[in-house]
Amino acid sequence: MNLIAEKSDNLHGRIRLPGDKSISHRAALLAAFSAGESRISNFLTAGVTTPLLNALTSFGISWKLFGDILVVQGRGITGWDTPARVIDCGNSGTTLRLLAGALATVGIRATLDGSPGLRRRPMNRIIEPLQKMGVNISGDDGHAPLRLEPAGAVINGIDYHLPVASAQVKTCLLLAALNAEGQTTLREPGPSRDHTERLLKGLGVSLVNYSREITGSNSALELVQNLERQYITTLTPQHPAHLPSFNLQIPGDISSAAFIIVAALITPGSDLVIEDIGLNPTRTGLIDALVNMGADIEIQKQGERMGEPYGTVRVRYYPLSGIDIYGELVVRMIDEFPAFSIAAVYAQGTTVVSGAEELRVKESDRIAAMCKELKILGIPIIEKPDGFVIPGNSKPSGGQVSAHGDHRLAMALAVAGLQASAPVRISGAEIIAESFPTFSEVLRSTGADLTIEEDS
Ligand code: S3P
């Protein structure tokens, strides 16, 4: 499928977006761990969540979708069936890494595999710490397929420094820690998203986020730890590990909103409101970056559901200035660089992104892929090992570009086309359905000129 994006006039309207991808994954999995019926509203039904739901079926967990309401009959942490077949995690790194941790706790034999793209992504980051906990897991030279066997002895808690800030790794280990012997402490170099911690706390698990809860250090140790900027999570398992069932309404996905926000910021005269969107501070890095670039964005927090803040975002067109992005902000906007790069293209002045080498192991090598496609559109972007430089003051030319099998790259290129000097045609755009199946429909409802061209 090709998606064609053309010059659009001001974008207007009030919109709501499909549920947050990360919270959808976690909610479905924790519901499967509970001992009763859970009801999850605004669940993201998309390419990335289908493999998780299918996997739950393979483990004997029943679930039903009523529109976007997912109802799950949990089977606790000991009642899962051994699957008859290899579990196909599709393109979803979250499904694979979270399931590995969950299965360590459940203690059944299973093989987790996925698409060729998923097989390329690094898995030693979960294999090594899980093995240290005593989990019987092996990979194929640090990659999927991953094989899990019931551990011979009990699984132990762990005190572990994550080499990269990663919520997928952290969540994998927290799920494995739920039924382990002794505490687990995870130390991260940056503030990766903390949805798992918020949900687990909401379900009564004894968990402390050190850096978030202890501010204004008053002991020498705390001071040193804060100076080192560690993000520390400690989970103390309760035996028997038992999670209650729950009802949750998932907020709209801020990572999907990112494309709409940037579209409005580059389209003169735009004024858009996005309702019921997730505002977890570990996810709002893009908004902070854009506000620092001069963007006109108003945030109204409305409340919290199971610890997850949500509210309304209003965004109006405003000319942006270039910015330097590095350090913790990179972690807080890790999925937003494709969208962000389009804001930088239209900004006045240079934007420099550094310390973002993690982008090379996402759904595509996002640094290489963005540089390649933006150059096709005439943008003089410069590739760096750990980021990129965009000189700004540019207007993309039109042209034929490729999604590289990456949903976020496809959406970013579509947004780039809304103010380009000629149409931008994105091949492989069906991949958008991985995370935001209604992207074209939603953006078109605000006035964007997007056309879908099916393959003949
Ligand atoms: C996710 C965490 C991020 C992110 C991914 C979803 C999650 O990956 O890129 O899209 O749900 O935990 P890392 O935590 O590995 O950076």
PDB file of C-alpha atoms and ligand atoms in Angstrom, residues 21-22 25-26 94 97-98 121 125 165-169 171 192-193 195 334-335 358 362-363 366 408, ligand 1:
ATOM      1  CA  LYS A  21       0.625   0.584  23.070  1.00  0.00           C
ATOM      2  CA  SER A  22       2.847   0.073  26.113  1.00  0.00           C
ATOM      3  CA  HIS A  25       0.615  -4.769  26.418  1.00  0.00           C
ATOM      4  CA  ARG A  26       1.135  -4.549  30.145  1.00  0.00           C
ATOM      5  CA  THR A  94       7.525  -5.606  23.611  1.00  0.00           C
ATOM      6  CA  ARG A  97      10.627  -9.317  25.905  1.00  0.00           C
ATOM      7  CA  LEU A  98       7.646  -9.016  28.265  1.00  0.00           C
ATOM      8  CA  ARG A 121      16.906  -7.167  17.505  1.00  0.00           C
ATOM      9  CA  ARG A 125      19.910  -7.617  27.239  1.00  0.00           C
ATOM     10  CA  ALA A 165      17.716   2.498  29.868  1.00  0.00           C
ATOM     11  CA  SER A 166      15.028   0.145  28.563  1.00  0.00           C
ATOM     12  CA  ALA A 167      11.489  -0.304  29.817  1.00  0.00           C
ATOM     13  CA  GLN A 168      11.189  -3.566  27.929  1.00  0.00           C
ATOM     14  CA  VAL A 169      14.172  -5.030  29.766  1.00  0.00           C
ATOM     15  CA  THR A 171       9.532  -4.910  32.682  1.00  0.00           C
ATOM     16  CA  SER A 192      12.647   4.699  30.824  1.00  0.00           C
ATOM     17  CA  ARG A 193       8.841   4.517  30.808  1.00  0.00           C
ATOM     18  CA  HIS A 195       3.991   2.003  33.232  1.00  0.00           C
ATOM     19  CA  ILE A 334      12.745   7.396  22.482  1.00  0.00           C
ATOM     20  CA  ASP A 335       9.872   6.493  20.094  1.00  0.00           C
ATOM     21  CA  GLU A 358      19.443   3.017  20.737  1.00  0.00           C
ATOM     22  CA  LYS A 362      14.244  -0.244  16.958  1.00  0.00           C
ATOM     23  CA  GLU A 363      11.775  -1.513  14.317  1.00  0.00           C
ATOM     24  CA  ARG A 366      15.889   4.601  12.595  1.00  0.00           C
ATOM     25  CA  ARG A 408       6.733   5.303  12.839  1.00  0.00           C
TER      26      ARG A 408
HETATM   27  C1  S3P B   1       8.471   0.001  25.078  1.00  0.00           C
HETATM   28  C2  S3P B   1       9.685   0.478  25.402  1.00  0.00           C
HETATM   29  C3  S3P B   1      10.600   1.132  24.438  1.00  0.00           C
HETATM   30  C4  S3P B   1       9.888   1.544  23.175  1.00  0.00           C
HETATM   31  C5  S3P B   1       8.913   0.510  22.672  1.00  0.00           C
HETATM   32  C6  S3P B   1       7.898   0.142  23.736  1.00  0.00           C
HETATM   33  C7  S3P B   1       7.681  -0.675  26.123  1.00  0.00           C
HETATM   34  O1  S3P B   1      11.653   0.227  24.152  1.00  0.00           O
HETATM   35  O2  S3P B   1      10.812   1.865  22.171  1.00  0.00           O
HETATM   36  O3  S3P B   1       8.224   1.007  21.534  1.00  0.00           O
HETATM   37  O4  S3P B   1       6.458  -0.838  25.961  1.00  0.00           O
HETATM   38  O5  S3P B   1       8.269  -1.048  27.139  1.00  0.00           O
HETATM   39  P1  S3P B   1      12.920   0.157  25.132  1.00  0.00           P
HETATM   40  O6  S3P B   1      12.405   0.227  26.487  1.00  0.00           O
HETATM   41  O7  S3P B   1      13.613  -1.115  24.863  1.00  0.00           O
HETATM   42  O8  S3P B   1      13.728   1.373  24.761  1.00  0.00           O
END
